[in-house]
Structure formats: C-alpha cells, structure tokens
Amino acid sequence: MNGNSSSNEPGFKGSIVFVVDDDASMRDALSNLLRSVGIRVETFASTAEFLRQPKTECPSCLVLDVRLQGASGLDFQAQLAESDSNIPIIFITGHGDIEMSVKAMKAGAVDFLAKPFREQNLLDAVSAALQADVRRRQVEQQFSDLHARYQTLTVREKRGHGFCGHGADEQANCRADEPERNHREDPSRPRHEKNVCQVVCGPGPDGRSIGHGAESMRVHELKADK
C-alpha cells in the first residue's frame, strides 16, 4: 500500500481497521492517516470498548498499543487467541524493547512499530494485515464449501472421490458388516468373503488396524470396483 492506496482496490473493498490506544491524540492521528488513503477506521480508548464492537464480517485488522491502562496489549493479544479470534494485529508502542517485540511476533503479530514511526511503515503494515485477513477468509470459505459439498455425497460417491469415510472407530464395524452388505448388493458374492477394509486396512503387524492412508484409499477403490 502506498500513499495513494485505497480500501476500494480489489480484495480490500469494505475493509476496516480498528485502532485501540488510550492516547486520544494518537487515535486521531492514526484515524486521519488511514482515512486519507480511503480506509474505514474505528477507534477505541480501551480493549473493553473494542470488545463491545460487533464482530465484523469484512477483512479487518487491529492496530493495538502495547501500553494500555489495565491489561497490556500483549495480554489482550493472548486473550483474543484464547477466544479463537483471528484478527491480524499490528502493535505500536513508545516503550517497546526487543524482548517485547519478539514475544508479540511469536504470538502472531503482523508487525511491531516503535513510536514515532513513519506513516508509510504503518500503511505497509496495515496492507499486509488486511491481505492476510483476506487470505484467511478465502481459505475458510473454501473449507466451508468443500464440507458442504462433501455432506451431499452418498457413501459410494465419497469412495469414488477417495473418501472411504471410515474412521478408526468404524473399521471394526466395517469389517463385520461389509460382506453382508456386498452380498445384498450382489447375491453372487459370498457372505463370508473378506471385505475391502479387512484386506486393505488391517490388521497390521501389531494386530491393530492399519487405517486408510492415501495409498490405502487407492487400493480400496480398486478392490471396491472388482
């Protein structure tokens, strides 16, 4: 992001930056800077105020002061992680040190900026944070779509796509039930024949079921077609 960048560019439309800093002058300065390049901003004097903000469904990031009244910004970062919040965080501080910055970055912060910082450095950090949130949301949507599609498949279709659908706890039942199931589908197949799971999945050398790895599933499909 450069000085002429805008939140309306592809991938950033509707994005928002949240600023949490107990210094009113800093909140105003950051708000003016981000708004000058077309980014929507909401500011808060405390983490408690921020938590009262309804969860956003658009790409977003958090610019967070390390030194706050009450819990520190680092403590709040840990609190968000425990609540499964994935919002990217950019730390700003006038009293930071290397140990503090390393701790923040190891915990997943996008950047750690010491005051006074260059405006462009903040804009670059915000750009990286919003890009990261866009990618995260895209991946989550893809997983959600795949899960929804998977739920619509029949057992036979799942096997055809390489999903045998047998967890470790289900394999014993599979070994017991599949011969009878195969016989019902094809009376020419004997009830006592070894079933696919028994041939492919186990038992292994240690007497326990091997399970369905990628190679096992390919063999599973071949044997299931016979």
JSON list of C-alpha atoms in Angstrom, two decimals:
[
{"chain": "A", "resi": 1, "resn": "MET", "atom": "CA", "xyz": [0.00, 0.00, 0.00]},
{"chain": "A", "resi": 2, "resn": "ASN", "atom": "CA", "xyz": [1.32, 3.44, -0.86]},
{"chain": "A", "resi": 3, "resn": "GLY", "atom": "CA", "xyz": [0.12, 6.91, -0.07]},
{"chain": "A", "resi": 4, "resn": "ASN", "atom": "CA", "xyz": [-2.39, 6.73, -2.88]},
{"chain": "A", "resi": 5, "resn": "SER", "atom": "CA", "xyz": [-3.76, 3.30, -1.98]},
{"chain": "A", "resi": 6, "resn": "SER", "atom": "CA", "xyz": [-7.42, 2.85, -1.22]},
{"chain": "A", "resi": 7, "resn": "SER", "atom": "CA", "xyz": [-9.53, 0.27, 0.55]},
{"chain": "A", "resi": 8, "resn": "ASN", "atom": "CA", "xyz": [-11.58, 0.11, -2.66]},
{"chain": "A", "resi": 9, "resn": "GLU", "atom": "CA", "xyz": [-8.81, -1.72, -4.54]},
{"chain": "A", "resi": 10, "resn": "PRO", "atom": "CA", "xyz": [-9.52, -5.44, -5.28]},
{"chain": "A", "resi": 11, "resn": "GLY", "atom": "CA", "xyz": [-9.62, -7.52, -2.10]},
{"chain": "A", "resi": 12, "resn": "PHE", "atom": "CA", "xyz": [-9.92, -4.52, 0.25]},
{"chain": "A", "resi": 13, "resn": "LYS", "atom": "CA", "xyz": [-13.38, -3.25, -0.53]},
{"chain": "A", "resi": 14, "resn": "GLY", "atom": "CA", "xyz": [-15.28, -2.78, 2.70]},
{"chain": "A", "resi": 15, "resn": "SER", "atom": "CA", "xyz": [-12.23, -3.49, 4.86]},
{"chain": "A", "resi": 16, "resn": "ILE", "atom": "CA", "xyz": [-11.85, -1.80, 8.23]},
{"chain": "A", "resi": 17, "resn": "VAL", "atom": "CA", "xyz": [-9.03, -1.02, 10.64]},
{"chain": "A", "resi": 18, "resn": "PHE", "atom": "CA", "xyz": [-9.67, -0.93, 14.38]},
{"chain": "A", "resi": 19, "resn": "VAL", "atom": "CA", "xyz": [-7.39, 1.25, 16.49]},
{"chain": "A", "resi": 20, "resn": "VAL", "atom": "CA", "xyz": [-7.07, 0.73, 20.26]},
{"chain": "A", "resi": 21, "resn": "ASP", "atom": "CA", "xyz": [-4.97, 3.37, 22.02]},
{"chain": "A", "resi": 22, "resn": "ASP", "atom": "CA", "xyz": [-5.62, 5.26, 25.26]},
{"chain": "A", "resi": 23, "resn": "ASP", "atom": "CA", "xyz": [-3.95, 8.38, 23.82]},
{"chain": "A", "resi": 24, "resn": "ALA", "atom": "CA", "xyz": [-6.65, 10.48, 22.15]},
{"chain": "A", "resi": 25, "resn": "SER", "atom": "CA", "xyz": [-4.17, 12.43, 20.03]},
{"chain": "A", "resi": 26, "resn": "MET", "atom": "CA", "xyz": [-2.68, 9.20, 18.68]},
{"chain": "A", "resi": 27, "resn": "ARG", "atom": "CA", "xyz": [-6.11, 7.81, 17.88]},
{"chain": "A", "resi": 28, "resn": "ASP", "atom": "CA", "xyz": [-6.96, 10.95, 15.94]},
{"chain": "A", "resi": 29, "resn": "ALA", "atom": "CA", "xyz": [-3.64, 10.93, 14.07]},
{"chain": "A", "resi": 30, "resn": "LEU", "atom": "CA", "xyz": [-3.99, 7.29, 13.04]},
{"chain": "A", "resi": 31, "resn": "SER", "atom": "CA", "xyz": [-7.61, 7.77, 12.06]},
{"chain": "A", "resi": 32, "resn": "ASN", "atom": "CA", "xyz": [-6.77, 10.76, 9.86]},
{"chain": "A", "resi": 33, "resn": "LEU", "atom": "CA", "xyz": [-3.87, 8.93, 8.23]},
{"chain": "A", "resi": 34, "resn": "LEU", "atom": "CA", "xyz": [-5.86, 5.83, 7.36]},
{"chain": "A", "resi": 35, "resn": "ARG", "atom": "CA", "xyz": [-8.90, 7.76, 6.21]},
{"chain": "A", "resi": 36, "resn": "SER", "atom": "CA", "xyz": [-6.66, 9.84, 3.93]},
{"chain": "A", "resi": 37, "resn": "VAL", "atom": "CA", "xyz": [-5.98, 6.70, 1.86]},
{"chain": "A", "resi": 38, "resn": "GLY", "atom": "CA", "xyz": [-9.61, 5.58, 1.84]},
{"chain": "A", "resi": 39, "resn": "ILE", "atom": "CA", "xyz": [-9.56, 3.07, 4.68]},
{"chain": "A", "resi": 40, "resn": "ARG", "atom": "CA", "xyz": [-12.50, 2.86, 7.05]},
{"chain": "A", "resi": 41, "resn": "VAL", "atom": "CA", "xyz": [-11.40, 3.28, 10.67]},
{"chain": "A", "resi": 42, "resn": "GLU", "atom": "CA", "xyz": [-12.97, 2.84, 14.09]},
{"chain": "A", "resi": 43, "resn": "THR", "atom": "CA", "xyz": [-11.07, 3.93, 17.20]},
{"chain": "A", "resi": 44, "resn": "PHE", "atom": "CA", "xyz": [-11.33, 2.84, 20.84]},
{"chain": "A", "resi": 45, "resn": "ALA", "atom": "CA", "xyz": [-9.78, 4.11, 24.04]},
{"chain": "A", "resi": 46, "resn": "SER", "atom": "CA", "xyz": [-9.64, 0.66, 25.64]},
{"chain": "A", "resi": 47, "resn": "THR", "atom": "CA", "xyz": [-9.83, -3.03, 24.86]},
{"chain": "A", "resi": 48, "resn": "ALA", "atom": "CA", "xyz": [-13.14, -3.19, 26.72]},
{"chain": "A", "resi": 49, "resn": "GLU", "atom": "CA", "xyz": [-14.63, -0.70, 24.25]},
{"chain": "A", "resi": 50, "resn": "PHE", "atom": "CA", "xyz": [-13.27, -2.73, 21.35]},
{"chain": "A", "resi": 51, "resn": "LEU", "atom": "CA", "xyz": [-14.80, -5.95, 22.66]},
{"chain": "A", "resi": 52, "resn": "ARG", "atom": "CA", "xyz": [-18.22, -4.30, 22.68]},
{"chain": "A", "resi": 53, "resn": "GLN", "atom": "CA", "xyz": [-17.85, -3.78, 18.94]},
{"chain": "A", "resi": 54, "resn": "PRO", "atom": "CA", "xyz": [-19.99, -6.30, 16.98]},
{"chain": "A", "resi": 55, "resn": "LYS", "atom": "CA", "xyz": [-17.92, -8.88, 15.14]},
{"chain": "A", "resi": 56, "resn": "THR", "atom": "CA", "xyz": [-17.21, -7.76, 11.59]},
{"chain": "A", "resi": 57, "resn": "GLU", "atom": "CA", "xyz": [-17.66, -10.00, 8.58]},
{"chain": "A", "resi": 58, "resn": "CYS", "atom": "CA", "xyz": [-15.33, -7.99, 6.35]},
{"chain": "A", "resi": 59, "resn": "PRO", "atom": "CA", "xyz": [-11.50, -8.03, 6.14]},
{"chain": "A", "resi": 60, "resn": "SER", "atom": "CA", "xyz": [-10.09, -6.20, 9.13]},
{"chain": "A", "resi": 61, "resn": "CYS", "atom": "CA", "xyz": [-7.06, -5.73, 11.36]},
{"chain": "A", "resi": 62, "resn": "LEU", "atom": "CA", "xyz": [-6.27, -4.27, 14.76]},
{"chain": "A", "resi": 63, "resn": "VAL", "atom": "CA", "xyz": [-3.72, -1.52, 15.48]},
{"chain": "A", "resi": 64, "resn": "LEU", "atom": "CA", "xyz": [-3.04, -2.03, 19.16]},
{"chain": "A", "resi": 65, "resn": "ASP", "atom": "CA", "xyz": [-1.00, -0.02, 21.64]},
{"chain": "A", "resi": 66, "resn": "VAL", "atom": "CA", "xyz": [1.22, -2.17, 23.85]},
{"chain": "A", "resi": 67, "resn": "ARG", "atom": "CA", "xyz": [0.95, 0.05, 26.94]},
{"chain": "A", "resi": 68, "resn": "LEU", "atom": "CA", "xyz": [-2.68, 0.40, 27.95]},
{"chain": "A", "resi": 69, "resn": "GLN", "atom": "CA", "xyz": [-4.38, 1.15, 31.22]},
{"chain": "A", "resi": 70, "resn": "GLY", "atom": "CA", "xyz": [-5.18, -2.16, 32.86]},
{"chain": "A", "resi": 71, "resn": "ALA", "atom": "CA", "xyz": [-4.23, -5.21, 30.78]},
{"chain": "A", "resi": 72, "resn": "SER", "atom": "CA", "xyz": [-1.38, -4.69, 28.34]},
{"chain": "A", "resi": 73, "resn": "GLY", "atom": "CA", "xyz": [-1.70, -5.07, 24.60]},
{"chain": "A", "resi": 74, "resn": "LEU", "atom": "CA", "xyz": [0.27, -8.32, 24.81]},
{"chain": "A", "resi": 75, "resn": "ASP", "atom": "CA", "xyz": [-2.16, -9.68, 27.39]},
{"chain": "A", "resi": 76, "resn": "PHE", "atom": "CA", "xyz": [-5.05, -8.70, 25.13]},
{"chain": "A", "resi": 77, "resn": "GLN", "atom": "CA", "xyz": [-3.39, -10.48, 22.20]},
{"chain": "A", "resi": 78, "resn": "ALA", "atom": "CA", "xyz": [-3.33, -13.67, 24.30]},
{"chain": "A", "resi": 79, "resn": "GLN", "atom": "CA", "xyz": [-6.96, -13.13, 25.29]},
{"chain": "A", "resi": 80, "resn": "LEU", "atom": "CA", "xyz": [-8.03, -12.85, 21.66]},
{"chain": "A", "resi": 81, "resn": "ALA", "atom": "CA", "xyz": [-6.12, -16.01, 20.78]},
{"chain": "A", "resi": 82, "resn": "GLU", "atom": "CA", "xyz": [-7.88, -17.93, 23.55]},
{"chain": "A", "resi": 83, "resn": "SER", "atom": "CA", "xyz": [-11.24, -16.78, 22.19]},
{"chain": "A", "resi": 84, "resn": "ASP", "atom": "CA", "xyz": [-10.28, -18.03, 18.69]},
{"chain": "A", "resi": 85, "resn": "SER", "atom": "CA", "xyz": [-10.20, -14.51, 17.25]},
{"chain": "A", "resi": 86, "resn": "ASN", "atom": "CA", "xyz": [-8.03, -14.47, 14.14]},
{"chain": "A", "resi": 87, "resn": "ILE", "atom": "CA", "xyz": [-7.89, -10.72, 13.58]},
{"chain": "A", "resi": 88, "resn": "PRO", "atom": "CA", "xyz": [-4.37, -9.67, 12.47]},
{"chain": "A", "resi": 89, "resn": "ILE", "atom": "CA", "xyz": [-2.65, -7.38, 14.98]},
{"chain": "A", "resi": 90, "resn": "ILE", "atom": "CA", "xyz": [-0.17, -4.53, 14.45]},
{"chain": "A", "resi": 91, "resn": "PHE", "atom": "CA", "xyz": [1.44, -3.35, 17.68]},
{"chain": "A", "resi": 92, "resn": "ILE", "atom": "CA", "xyz": [2.53, 0.23, 18.25]},
{"chain": "A", "resi": 93, "resn": "THR", "atom": "CA", "xyz": [4.42, 1.44, 21.32]},
{"chain": "A", "resi": 94, "resn": "GLY", "atom": "CA", "xyz": [6.56, 4.24, 22.66]},
{"chain": "A", "resi": 95, "resn": "HIS", "atom": "CA", "xyz": [8.16, 1.98, 25.28]},
{"chain": "A", "resi": 96, "resn": "GLY", "atom": "CA", "xyz": [8.98, -1.21, 23.44]},
{"chain": "A", "resi": 97, "resn": "ASP", "atom": "CA", "xyz": [12.06, -3.38, 23.55]},
{"chain": "A", "resi": 98, "resn": "ILE", "atom": "CA", "xyz": [13.41, -6.32, 21.58]},
{"chain": "A", "resi": 99, "resn": "GLU", "atom": "CA", "xyz": [12.10, -8.93, 24.01]},
{"chain": "A", "resi": 100, "resn": "MET", "atom": "CA", "xyz": [8.61, -7.45, 23.85]},
{"chain": "A", "resi": 101, "resn": "SER", "atom": "CA", "xyz": [8.61, -7.30, 20.05]},
{"chain": "A", "resi": 102, "resn": "VAL", "atom": "CA", "xyz": [9.85, -10.89, 19.75]},
{"chain": "A", "resi": 103, "resn": "LYS", "atom": "CA", "xyz": [7.10, -12.08, 22.09]},
{"chain": "A", "resi": 104, "resn": "ALA", "atom": "CA", "xyz": [4.45, -10.25, 20.08]},
{"chain": "A", "resi": 105, "resn": "MET", "atom": "CA", "xyz": [5.70, -11.56, 16.73]},
{"chain": "A", "resi": 106, "resn": "LYS", "atom": "CA", "xyz": [5.96, -15.15, 18.00]},
{"chain": "A", "resi": 107, "resn": "ALA", "atom": "CA", "xyz": [2.35, -14.88, 19.11]},
{"chain": "A", "resi": 108, "resn": "GLY", "atom": "CA", "xyz": [1.35, -13.97, 15.56]},
{"chain": "A", "resi": 109, "resn": "ALA", "atom": "CA", "xyz": [1.52, -10.18, 15.31]},
{"chain": "A", "resi": 110, "resn": "VAL", "atom": "CA", "xyz": [1.90, -8.83, 11.79]},
{"chain": "A", "resi": 111, "resn": "ASP", "atom": "CA", "xyz": [4.25, -6.02, 12.84]},
{"chain": "A", "resi": 112, "resn": "PHE", "atom": "CA", "xyz": [5.63, -4.19, 15.86]},
{"chain": "A", "resi": 113, "resn": "LEU", "atom": "CA", "xyz": [6.22, -0.46, 15.35]},
{"chain": "A", "resi": 114, "resn": "ALA", "atom": "CA", "xyz": [8.04, 1.80, 17.80]},
{"chain": "A", "resi": 115, "resn": "LYS", "atom": "CA", "xyz": [6.77, 5.38, 18.16]},
{"chain": "A", "resi": 116, "resn": "PRO", "atom": "CA", "xyz": [7.46, 7.65, 16.42]},
{"chain": "A", "resi": 117, "resn": "PHE", "atom": "CA", "xyz": [7.14, 5.57, 13.25]},
{"chain": "A", "resi": 118, "resn": "ARG", "atom": "CA", "xyz": [6.99, 6.59, 9.62]},
{"chain": "A", "resi": 119, "resn": "GLU", "atom": "CA", "xyz": [3.48, 6.88, 8.24]},
{"chain": "A", "resi": 120, "resn": "GLN", "atom": "CA", "xyz": [4.41, 4.65, 5.31]},
{"chain": "A", "resi": 121, "resn": "ASN", "atom": "CA", "xyz": [5.59, 1.91, 7.65]},
{"chain": "A", "resi": 122, "resn": "LEU", "atom": "CA", "xyz": [2.18, 1.84, 9.28]},
{"chain": "A", "resi": 123, "resn": "LEU", "atom": "CA", "xyz": [0.39, 1.87, 5.93]},
{"chain": "A", "resi": 124, "resn": "ASP", "atom": "CA", "xyz": [2.55, -1.03, 4.72]},
{"chain": "A", "resi": 125, "resn": "ALA", "atom": "CA", "xyz": [1.81, -2.98, 7.89]},
{"chain": "A", "resi": 126, "resn": "VAL", "atom": "CA", "xyz": [-1.93, -2.36, 7.53]},
{"chain": "A", "resi": 127, "resn": "SER", "atom": "CA", "xyz": [-1.79, -3.52, 3.91]},
{"chain": "A", "resi": 128, "resn": "ALA", "atom": "CA", "xyz": [-0.03, -6.75, 4.92]},
{"chain": "A", "resi": 129, "resn": "ALA", "atom": "CA", "xyz": [-2.52, -7.34, 7.74]},
{"chain": "A", "resi": 130, "resn": "LEU", "atom": "CA", "xyz": [-5.58, -6.83, 5.53]},
{"chain": "A", "resi": 131, "resn": "GLN", "atom": "CA", "xyz": [-4.11, -9.10, 2.85]},
{"chain": "A", "resi": 132, "resn": "ALA", "atom": "CA", "xyz": [-3.55, -11.79, 5.48]},
{"chain": "A", "resi": 133, "resn": "ASP", "atom": "CA", "xyz": [-7.14, -11.49, 6.66]},
{"chain": "A", "resi": 134, "resn": "VAL", "atom": "CA", "xyz": [-8.46, -11.67, 3.10]},
{"chain": "A", "resi": 135, "resn": "ARG", "atom": "CA", "xyz": [-6.48, -14.88, 2.50]},
{"chain": "A", "resi": 136, "resn": "ARG", "atom": "CA", "xyz": [-7.66, -16.40, 5.79]},
{"chain": "A", "resi": 137, "resn": "ARG", "atom": "CA", "xyz": [-11.30, -15.70, 4.97]},
{"chain": "A", "resi": 138, "resn": "GLN", "atom": "CA", "xyz": [-10.90, -17.16, 1.48]},
{"chain": "A", "resi": 139, "resn": "VAL", "atom": "CA", "xyz": [-9.41, -20.38, 2.87]},
{"chain": "A", "resi": 140, "resn": "GLU", "atom": "CA", "xyz": [-12.15, -20.66, 5.49]},
{"chain": "A", "resi": 141, "resn": "GLN", "atom": "CA", "xyz": [-14.79, -20.19, 2.79]},
{"chain": "A", "resi": 142, "resn": "GLN", "atom": "CA", "xyz": [-13.18, -22.85, 0.62]},
{"chain": "A", "resi": 143, "resn": "PHE", "atom": "CA", "xyz": [-13.19, -25.34, 3.51]},
{"chain": "A", "resi": 144, "resn": "SER", "atom": "CA", "xyz": [-16.80, -24.46, 4.26]},
{"chain": "A", "resi": 145, "resn": "ASP", "atom": "CA", "xyz": [-17.80, -25.01, 0.62]},
{"chain": "A", "resi": 146, "resn": "LEU", "atom": "CA", "xyz": [-15.93, -28.33, 0.45]},
{"chain": "A", "resi": 147, "resn": "HIS", "atom": "CA", "xyz": [-17.55, -29.51, 3.66]},
{"chain": "A", "resi": 148, "resn": "ALA", "atom": "CA", "xyz": [-20.99, -28.58, 2.36]},
{"chain": "A", "resi": 149, "resn": "ARG", "atom": "CA", "xyz": [-20.34, -30.45, -0.91]},
{"chain": "A", "resi": 150, "resn": "TYR", "atom": "CA", "xyz": [-18.99, -33.48, 0.96]},
{"chain": "A", "resi": 151, "resn": "GLN", "atom": "CA", "xyz": [-22.15, -33.68, 3.05]},
{"chain": "A", "resi": 152, "resn": "THR", "atom": "CA", "xyz": [-24.24, -34.03, -0.12]},
{"chain": "A", "resi": 153, "resn": "LEU", "atom": "CA", "xyz": [-22.32, -37.07, -1.40]},
{"chain": "A", "resi": 154, "resn": "THR", "atom": "CA", "xyz": [-23.53, -40.63, -0.97]},
{"chain": "A", "resi": 155, "resn": "VAL", "atom": "CA", "xyz": [-21.22, -43.24, 0.57]},
{"chain": "A", "resi": 156, "resn": "ARG", "atom": "CA", "xyz": [-20.45, -44.66, -2.87]},
{"chain": "A", "resi": 157, "resn": "GLU", "atom": "CA", "xyz": [-19.67, -41.19, -4.25]},
{"chain": "A", "resi": 158, "resn": "LYS", "atom": "CA", "xyz": [-17.40, -40.46, -1.30]},
{"chain": "A", "resi": 159, "resn": "ARG", "atom": "CA", "xyz": [-15.46, -43.64, -2.02]},
{"chain": "A", "resi": 160, "resn": "GLY", "atom": "CA", "xyz": [-15.26, -42.72, -5.67]},
{"chain": "A", "resi": 161, "resn": "HIS", "atom": "CA", "xyz": [-13.68, -39.39, -4.72]},
{"chain": "A", "resi": 162, "resn": "GLY", "atom": "CA", "xyz": [-11.15, -41.05, -2.43]},
{"chain": "A", "resi": 163, "resn": "PHE", "atom": "CA", "xyz": [-13.09, -40.55, 0.81]},
{"chain": "A", "resi": 164, "resn": "CYS", "atom": "CA", "xyz": [-13.68, -44.03, 2.24]},
{"chain": "A", "resi": 165, "resn": "GLY", "atom": "CA", "xyz": [-15.38, -42.47, 5.24]},
{"chain": "A", "resi": 166, "resn": "HIS", "atom": "CA", "xyz": [-14.05, -44.97, 7.75]},
{"chain": "A", "resi": 167, "resn": "GLY", "atom": "CA", "xyz": [-12.61, -43.60, 10.95]},
{"chain": "A", "resi": 168, "resn": "ALA", "atom": "CA", "xyz": [-10.58, -45.76, 13.32]},
{"chain": "A", "resi": 169, "resn": "ASP", "atom": "CA", "xyz": [-13.63, -46.45, 15.49]},
{"chain": "A", "resi": 170, "resn": "GLU", "atom": "CA", "xyz": [-15.70, -47.51, 12.50]},
{"chain": "A", "resi": 171, "resn": "GLN", "atom": "CA", "xyz": [-13.31, -50.02, 10.91]},
{"chain": "A", "resi": 172, "resn": "ALA", "atom": "CA", "xyz": [-14.28, -52.93, 13.17]},
{"chain": "A", "resi": 173, "resn": "ASN", "atom": "CA", "xyz": [-17.94, -52.47, 12.23]},
{"chain": "A", "resi": 174, "resn": "CYS", "atom": "CA", "xyz": [-16.95, -52.15, 8.60]},
{"chain": "A", "resi": 175, "resn": "ARG", "atom": "CA", "xyz": [-15.08, -55.47, 8.68]},
{"chain": "A", "resi": 176, "resn": "ALA", "atom": "CA", "xyz": [-18.10, -57.16, 10.24]},
{"chain": "A", "resi": 177, "resn": "ASP", "atom": "CA", "xyz": [-20.80, -55.61, 8.08]},
{"chain": "A", "resi": 178, "resn": "GLU", "atom": "CA", "xyz": [-19.35, -55.21, 4.60]},
{"chain": "A", "resi": 179, "resn": "PRO", "atom": "CA", "xyz": [-19.56, -58.89, 3.43]},
{"chain": "A", "resi": 180, "resn": "GLU", "atom": "CA", "xyz": [-23.27, -59.00, 4.23]},
{"chain": "A", "resi": 181, "resn": "ARG", "atom": "CA", "xyz": [-23.75, -55.60, 2.60]},
{"chain": "A", "resi": 182, "resn": "ASN", "atom": "CA", "xyz": [-21.89, -56.77, -0.52]},
{"chain": "A", "resi": 183, "resn": "HIS", "atom": "CA", "xyz": [-24.00, -59.94, -0.65]},
{"chain": "A", "resi": 184, "resn": "ARG", "atom": "CA", "xyz": [-27.21, -57.89, -0.55]},
{"chain": "A", "resi": 185, "resn": "GLU", "atom": "CA", "xyz": [-25.97, -55.70, -3.39]},
{"chain": "A", "resi": 186, "resn": "ASP", "atom": "CA", "xyz": [-24.68, -58.68, -5.39]},
{"chain": "A", "resi": 187, "resn": "PRO", "atom": "CA", "xyz": [-26.06, -62.10, -4.35]},
{"chain": "A", "resi": 188, "resn": "SER", "atom": "CA", "xyz": [-23.26, -63.81, -6.30]},
{"chain": "A", "resi": 189, "resn": "ARG", "atom": "CA", "xyz": [-20.78, -62.55, -3.72]},
{"chain": "A", "resi": 190, "resn": "PRO", "atom": "CA", "xyz": [-20.49, -64.84, -0.66]},
{"chain": "A", "resi": 191, "resn": "ARG", "atom": "CA", "xyz": [-21.29, -63.58, 2.80]},
{"chain": "A", "resi": 192, "resn": "HIS", "atom": "CA", "xyz": [-18.05, -64.96, 4.19]},
{"chain": "A", "resi": 193, "resn": "GLU", "atom": "CA", "xyz": [-15.64, -63.25, 1.75]},
{"chain": "A", "resi": 194, "resn": "LYS", "atom": "CA", "xyz": [-13.02, -60.89, 3.07]},
{"chain": "A", "resi": 195, "resn": "ASN", "atom": "CA", "xyz": [-14.20, -57.32, 2.79]},
{"chain": "A", "resi": 196, "resn": "VAL", "atom": "CA", "xyz": [-12.30, -54.35, 1.47]},
{"chain": "A", "resi": 197, "resn": "CYS", "atom": "CA", "xyz": [-11.40, -52.90, 4.86]},
{"chain": "A", "resi": 198, "resn": "GLN", "atom": "CA", "xyz": [-10.08, -56.23, 6.10]},
{"chain": "A", "resi": 199, "resn": "VAL", "atom": "CA", "xyz": [-7.88, -56.65, 3.03]},
{"chain": "A", "resi": 200, "resn": "VAL", "atom": "CA", "xyz": [-6.63, -53.09, 2.85]},
{"chain": "A", "resi": 201, "resn": "CYS", "atom": "CA", "xyz": [-6.75, -51.72, 6.36]},
{"chain": "A", "resi": 202, "resn": "GLY", "atom": "CA", "xyz": [-5.78, -54.42, 8.72]},
{"chain": "A", "resi": 203, "resn": "PRO", "atom": "CA", "xyz": [-4.96, -55.90, 10.92]},
{"chain": "A", "resi": 204, "resn": "GLY", "atom": "CA", "xyz": [-1.40, -54.62, 10.70]},
{"chain": "A", "resi": 205, "resn": "PRO", "atom": "CA", "xyz": [1.79, -56.20, 12.03]},
{"chain": "A", "resi": 206, "resn": "ASP", "atom": "CA", "xyz": [0.93, -55.09, 15.57]},
{"chain": "A", "resi": 207, "resn": "GLY", "atom": "CA", "xyz": [-2.52, -56.66, 15.42]},
{"chain": "A", "resi": 208, "resn": "ARG", "atom": "CA", "xyz": [-4.29, -53.31, 15.09]},
{"chain": "A", "resi": 209, "resn": "SER", "atom": "CA", "xyz": [-6.00, -51.83, 12.08]},
{"chain": "A", "resi": 210, "resn": "ILE", "atom": "CA", "xyz": [-3.63, -50.01, 9.73]},
{"chain": "A", "resi": 211, "resn": "GLY", "atom": "CA", "xyz": [-6.12, -47.32, 8.75]},
{"chain": "A", "resi": 212, "resn": "HIS", "atom": "CA", "xyz": [-6.76, -45.58, 5.46]},
{"chain": "A", "resi": 213, "resn": "GLY", "atom": "CA", "xyz": [-3.78, -43.65, 4.19]},
{"chain": "A", "resi": 214, "resn": "ALA", "atom": "CA", "xyz": [-3.63, -42.11, 0.73]},
{"chain": "A", "resi": 215, "resn": "GLU", "atom": "CA", "xyz": [-2.23, -45.31, -0.79]},
{"chain": "A", "resi": 216, "resn": "SER", "atom": "CA", "xyz": [-4.73, -47.46, 1.07]},
{"chain": "A", "resi": 217, "resn": "MET", "atom": "CA", "xyz": [-7.61, -45.46, -0.32]},
{"chain": "A", "resi": 218, "resn": "ARG", "atom": "CA", "xyz": [-6.37, -46.02, -3.87]},
{"chain": "A", "resi": 219, "resn": "VAL", "atom": "CA", "xyz": [-6.23, -49.78, -3.23]},
{"chain": "A", "resi": 220, "resn": "HIS", "atom": "CA", "xyz": [-9.62, -49.50, -1.53]},
{"chain": "A", "resi": 221, "resn": "GLU", "atom": "CA", "xyz": [-11.12, -48.00, -4.69]},
{"chain": "A", "resi": 222, "resn": "LEU", "atom": "CA", "xyz": [-9.53, -50.66, -6.94]},
{"chain": "A", "resi": 223, "resn": "LYS", "atom": "CA", "xyz": [-10.78, -53.53, -4.80]},
{"chain": "A", "resi": 224, "resn": "ALA", "atom": "CA", "xyz": [-14.20, -51.97, -4.37]},
{"chain": "A", "resi": 225, "resn": "ASP", "atom": "CA", "xyz": [-14.61, -51.85, -8.14]},
{"chain": "A", "resi": 226, "resn": "LYS", "atom": "CA", "xyz": [-13.88, -55.56, -8.54]}
]
